[in-house]
Coordinates of C-alpha atoms in Angstrom, one line a residue:
X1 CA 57.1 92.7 131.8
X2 CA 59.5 93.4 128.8
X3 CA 61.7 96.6 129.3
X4 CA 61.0 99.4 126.9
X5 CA 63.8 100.5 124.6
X6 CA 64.8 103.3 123.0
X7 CA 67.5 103.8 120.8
X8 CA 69.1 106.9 119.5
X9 CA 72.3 106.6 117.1
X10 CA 75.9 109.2 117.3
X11 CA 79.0 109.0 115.3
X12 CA 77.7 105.1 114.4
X13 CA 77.2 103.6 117.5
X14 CA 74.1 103.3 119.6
X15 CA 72.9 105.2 122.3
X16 CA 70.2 102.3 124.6
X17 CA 68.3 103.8 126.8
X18 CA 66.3 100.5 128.7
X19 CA 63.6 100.7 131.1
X20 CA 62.1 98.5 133.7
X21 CA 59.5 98.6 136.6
X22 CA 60.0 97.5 139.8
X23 CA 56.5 97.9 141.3
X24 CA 55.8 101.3 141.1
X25 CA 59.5 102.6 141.0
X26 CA 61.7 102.6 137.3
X27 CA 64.7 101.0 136.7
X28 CA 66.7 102.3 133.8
X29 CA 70.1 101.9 132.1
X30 CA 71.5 104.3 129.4
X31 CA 74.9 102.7 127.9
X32 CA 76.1 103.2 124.3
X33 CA 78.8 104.5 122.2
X34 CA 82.1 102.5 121.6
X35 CA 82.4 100.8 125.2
X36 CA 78.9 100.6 126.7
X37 CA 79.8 100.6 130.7
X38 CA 78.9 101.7 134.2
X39 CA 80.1 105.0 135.1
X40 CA 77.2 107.1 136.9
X41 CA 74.4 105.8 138.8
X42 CA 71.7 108.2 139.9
X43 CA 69.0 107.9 142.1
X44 CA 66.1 110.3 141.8
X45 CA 62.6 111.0 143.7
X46 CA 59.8 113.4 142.7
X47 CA 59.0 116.4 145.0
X48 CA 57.6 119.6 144.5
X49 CA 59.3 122.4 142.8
X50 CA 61.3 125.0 144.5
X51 CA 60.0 127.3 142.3
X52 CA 55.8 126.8 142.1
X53 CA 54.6 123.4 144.4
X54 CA 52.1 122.5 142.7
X55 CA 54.6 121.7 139.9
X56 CA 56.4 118.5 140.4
X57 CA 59.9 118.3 139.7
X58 CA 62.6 115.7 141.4
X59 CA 65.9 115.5 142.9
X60 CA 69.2 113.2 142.9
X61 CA 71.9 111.5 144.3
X62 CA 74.5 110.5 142.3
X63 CA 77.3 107.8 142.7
X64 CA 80.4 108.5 140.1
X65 CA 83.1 106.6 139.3
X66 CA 86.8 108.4 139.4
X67 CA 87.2 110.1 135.9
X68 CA 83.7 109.4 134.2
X69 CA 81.1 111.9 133.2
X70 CA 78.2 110.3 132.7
X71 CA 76.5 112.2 135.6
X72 CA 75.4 114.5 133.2
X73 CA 72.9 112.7 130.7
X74 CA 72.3 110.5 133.3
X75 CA 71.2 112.6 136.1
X76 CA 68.9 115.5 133.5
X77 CA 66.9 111.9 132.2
X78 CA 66.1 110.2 135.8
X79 CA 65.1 113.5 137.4
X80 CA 62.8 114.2 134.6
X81 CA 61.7 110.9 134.4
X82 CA 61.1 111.1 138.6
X83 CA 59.3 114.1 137.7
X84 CA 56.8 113.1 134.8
X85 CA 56.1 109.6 136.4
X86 CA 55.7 110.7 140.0
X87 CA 58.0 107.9 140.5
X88 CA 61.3 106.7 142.2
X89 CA 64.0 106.2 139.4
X90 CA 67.4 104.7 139.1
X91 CA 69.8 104.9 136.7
X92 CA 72.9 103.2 135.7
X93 CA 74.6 105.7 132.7
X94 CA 77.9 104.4 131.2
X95 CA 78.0 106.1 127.4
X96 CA 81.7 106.3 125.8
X97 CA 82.9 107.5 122.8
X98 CA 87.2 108.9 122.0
X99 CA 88.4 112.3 121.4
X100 CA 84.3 114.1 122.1
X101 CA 84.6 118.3 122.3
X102 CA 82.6 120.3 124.6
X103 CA 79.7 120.5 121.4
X104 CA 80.0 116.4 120.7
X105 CA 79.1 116.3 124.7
X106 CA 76.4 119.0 124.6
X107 CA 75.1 116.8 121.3
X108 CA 74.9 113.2 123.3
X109 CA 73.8 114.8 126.6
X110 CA 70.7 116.2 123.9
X111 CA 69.6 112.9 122.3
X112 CA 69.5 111.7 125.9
X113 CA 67.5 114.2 127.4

């Protein structure tokens, strides 16, 4: 099975968002920006909501390397992604780009969502 791809562009460089099944779990990578790495990797599983069980919604554990934030986009897309495909998903996020402000971040952690 081919992975499906989406693509999202910021300040010129692409934001890759790649996903995979493996059986009836997802694997996913979200990398872009000037120096696509790994910085984050999340593992999330459906359950029901706190807040109304019949609703599903998920929850994480996250694995961070010293000094990244990639948490952020990464962890809000595999818990939603858990959530809508009643699946387990892991994610590897590694997204970099120099000199971001607090809206720059709020704008990447948007197109990822």
């Amino acid at each position: 099975m081919e992975p499906l791809r989406l693509q999202r562009e910021f300040r010129g460089a692409p934001i890759e968002a790649r996903a995979l099944r493996a059986g009836e779990d997802l694997w996913v990578t979200l990398t872009g920006g000037s120096r696509p790495h790994i910085g984050s990797l999340i593992l999330a599983s459906p359950r029901p909501s706190l807040r109304d069980p019949s609703q599903t919604s998920a929850t994480s554990s996250v694995l961070n390397r010293p000094g990244h934030m990639d948490e952020r986009p990464g962890r809000a897309l595999a818990e939603r992604l858990a959530a809508a495909l009643g699946c387990h998903v892991a994610l590897a996020c590694g997204i970099h780009y120099d000199g971001l402000d607090a809206p720059a971040i709020a704008r990447i952690e948007a197109l990822c969502a």
